Amino acid sequence: MGRWGAALYDMVMAPLERGGFQAIRKKLLRRARGKVVEIGAGTGVNFPYYTEAEHVIALDPAPAMVARSLPRTAHVAVPIEVIVANAEALPFPDHTFDTVVGTLVLCTISDPRQALCEMRRICQPAGTALFFEHVRVHHPLIGWLQDWLTPLWKHMAGGCHLNRDMLALLTQAGFDMTCIVPYYKGLFLVIEAQTSSPSMAPPLA
Ligand SMILES: C[S@@+](CC[C@H](N)C(=O)[O-])C[C@H]1O[C@@H](n2cnc3c(N)ncnc32)[C@H](O)[C@@H]1O
């Protein structure tokens, strides 16, 4: 996301945040424990909701987003470090983190499969993955609309795809879902998952 996208992001999101996203983020992120990494942290909107973690590393490839997130690392409950990095090539050794986090980000990443494999690699065995994402719904008409809108939408909304099957992507990357909570008639899902043992992870197609 460029300078203008970064400048407008919080303003565009504000009604959604007030209308329910803040409460969803708060409930989800208090589940983040130990050493935590957040991918695509954007303007740092999640930072105030980390209350139980030991340490958080938040990353985003867009320097303009990172710059906006930095002031939000002050006055938070746990230490938060922000770096410029890409989720498809995470600069950490295997099994570094207890919890991996992504909110409203798997829709935007160019190669979500690779990003999820990277998240799984850097997460402890039986570590926790926490997501809040919008997904392609099963309703035939709405699903079709999501497919139809995506080619235009992704150009207007910083690469956001409306029609990704996040649960399939997570399963393919070797995560076992432990809790799935639908919001807004299933358009959004809160997902808690665990890394499955390597032998259980199906190979990527
Ligand atoms: C829709 S914003 C979400 C920001 C924040 N996570 C939230 O919940 O509001 C998507 C973010 O993903 C970031 N992003 C795009 N491609 C990425 C990649 N390959 N790896 C990590 N983050 C990426 C963008 O720069 C942007 O900050």
PDB file of N, CA, C and O in Angstrom, residues 4 14 17 35 44 66 81 84 90 99 103 108 126-127 138 153 172 186:
ATOM      1  N   TRP A   4      -0.728   7.250  -0.065  1.00  0.00           N
ATOM      2  CA  TRP A   4      -2.119   7.693   0.047  1.00  0.00           C
ATOM      3  C   TRP A   4      -2.997   6.625   0.685  1.00  0.00           C
ATOM      4  O   TRP A   4      -3.858   6.912   1.521  1.00  0.00           O
ATOM      5  N   ALA A  14     -12.654   3.357   9.866  1.00  0.00           N
ATOM      6  CA  ALA A  14     -13.197   3.795  11.162  1.00  0.00           C
ATOM      7  C   ALA A  14     -14.646   3.333  11.408  1.00  0.00           C
ATOM      8  O   ALA A  14     -14.955   2.823  12.500  1.00  0.00           O
ATOM      9  N   GLU A  17     -14.582  -0.300  12.221  1.00  0.00           N
ATOM     10  CA  GLU A  17     -13.945  -0.545  13.519  1.00  0.00           C
ATOM     11  C   GLU A  17     -14.939  -0.272  14.645  1.00  0.00           C
ATOM     12  O   GLU A  17     -15.131  -1.098  15.538  1.00  0.00           O
ATOM     13  N   LYS A  35       5.785 -15.318  22.609  1.00  0.00           N
ATOM     14  CA  LYS A  35       6.392 -14.537  21.519  1.00  0.00           C
ATOM     15  C   LYS A  35       5.424 -14.549  20.332  1.00  0.00           C
ATOM     16  O   LYS A  35       5.025 -15.620  19.864  1.00  0.00           O
ATOM     17  N   GLY A  44      -1.026  -0.566  12.470  1.00  0.00           N
ATOM     18  CA  GLY A  44      -0.871  -0.948  13.879  1.00  0.00           C
ATOM     19  C   GLY A  44      -2.168  -0.919  14.674  1.00  0.00           C
ATOM     20  O   GLY A  44      -2.159  -0.789  15.894  1.00  0.00           O
ATOM     21  N   VAL A  66       4.183   1.038   7.843  1.00  0.00           N
ATOM     22  CA  VAL A  66       5.068   0.874   9.010  1.00  0.00           C
ATOM     23  C   VAL A  66       5.267   2.212   9.707  1.00  0.00           C
ATOM     24  O   VAL A  66       5.185   2.309  10.944  1.00  0.00           O
ATOM     25  N   GLU A  81       7.679  -4.464  18.460  1.00  0.00           N
ATOM     26  CA  GLU A  81       8.742  -4.033  17.539  1.00  0.00           C
ATOM     27  C   GLU A  81       8.155  -4.112  16.132  1.00  0.00           C
ATOM     28  O   GLU A  81       7.458  -5.083  15.811  1.00  0.00           O
ATOM     29  N   VAL A  84      10.016  -3.828   8.533  1.00  0.00           N
ATOM     30  CA  VAL A  84       9.558  -3.944   7.139  1.00  0.00           C
ATOM     31  C   VAL A  84       9.928  -5.341   6.668  1.00  0.00           C
ATOM     32  O   VAL A  84      11.103  -5.708   6.661  1.00  0.00           O
ATOM     33  N   LEU A  90       9.658 -14.793   5.549  1.00  0.00           N
ATOM     34  CA  LEU A  90       9.760 -14.247   6.913  1.00  0.00           C
ATOM     35  C   LEU A  90      11.183 -14.412   7.442  1.00  0.00           C
ATOM     36  O   LEU A  90      11.744 -15.516   7.398  1.00  0.00           O
ATOM     37  N   THR A  99       2.841 -17.665  18.927  1.00  0.00           N
ATOM     38  CA  THR A  99       1.572 -17.284  18.291  1.00  0.00           C
ATOM     39  C   THR A  99       1.860 -16.509  17.014  1.00  0.00           C
ATOM     40  O   THR A  99       2.706 -15.600  17.023  1.00  0.00           O
ATOM     41  N   THR A 103      -4.634 -10.259  10.516  1.00  0.00           N
ATOM     42  CA  THR A 103      -6.010  -9.764  10.439  1.00  0.00           C
ATOM     43  C   THR A 103      -6.181  -8.966   9.152  1.00  0.00           C
ATOM     44  O   THR A 103      -5.375  -8.078   8.857  1.00  0.00           O
ATOM     45  N   THR A 108      -4.887  -9.876   0.833  1.00  0.00           N
ATOM     46  CA  THR A 108      -4.049  -8.906   0.112  1.00  0.00           C
ATOM     47  C   THR A 108      -2.714  -9.485  -0.338  1.00  0.00           C
ATOM     48  O   THR A 108      -2.172  -9.073  -1.359  1.00  0.00           O
ATOM     49  N   ALA A 126       2.654 -27.169  17.562  1.00  0.00           N
ATOM     50  CA  ALA A 126       1.450 -26.959  18.386  1.00  0.00           C
ATOM     51  C   ALA A 126       1.303 -25.511  18.848  1.00  0.00           C
ATOM     52  O   ALA A 126       0.648 -25.225  19.846  1.00  0.00           O
ATOM     53  N   GLY A 127       1.930 -24.598  18.100  1.00  0.00           N
ATOM     54  CA  GLY A 127       1.717 -23.173  18.375  1.00  0.00           C
ATOM     55  C   GLY A 127       0.337 -22.741  17.883  1.00  0.00           C
ATOM     56  O   GLY A 127      -0.383 -23.508  17.250  1.00  0.00           O
ATOM     57  N   HIS A 138     -20.282 -19.419   0.746  1.00  0.00           N
ATOM     58  CA  HIS A 138     -20.790 -20.561  -0.019  1.00  0.00           C
ATOM     59  C   HIS A 138     -22.083 -20.230  -0.765  1.00  0.00           C
ATOM     60  O   HIS A 138     -22.458 -20.933  -1.691  1.00  0.00           O
ATOM     61  N   TRP A 153     -12.086  -4.781  -7.830  1.00  0.00           N
ATOM     62  CA  TRP A 153     -11.888  -4.411  -6.426  1.00  0.00           C
ATOM     63  C   TRP A 153     -10.404  -4.416  -6.038  1.00  0.00           C
ATOM     64  O   TRP A 153      -9.916  -3.529  -5.335  1.00  0.00           O
ATOM     65  N   GLN A 172      -4.309 -26.411   3.669  1.00  0.00           N
ATOM     66  CA  GLN A 172      -3.229 -26.795   2.747  1.00  0.00           C
ATOM     67  C   GLN A 172      -1.853 -26.450   3.316  1.00  0.00           C
ATOM     68  O   GLN A 172      -0.875 -27.123   3.030  1.00  0.00           O
ATOM     69  N   GLY A 186     -21.206 -14.739   7.890  1.00  0.00           N
ATOM     70  CA  GLY A 186     -20.159 -15.622   7.361  1.00  0.00           C
ATOM     71  C   GLY A 186     -19.222 -14.951   6.374  1.00  0.00           C
ATOM     72  O   GLY A 186     -18.326 -15.606   5.834  1.00  0.00           O
TER      73      GLY A 186
END
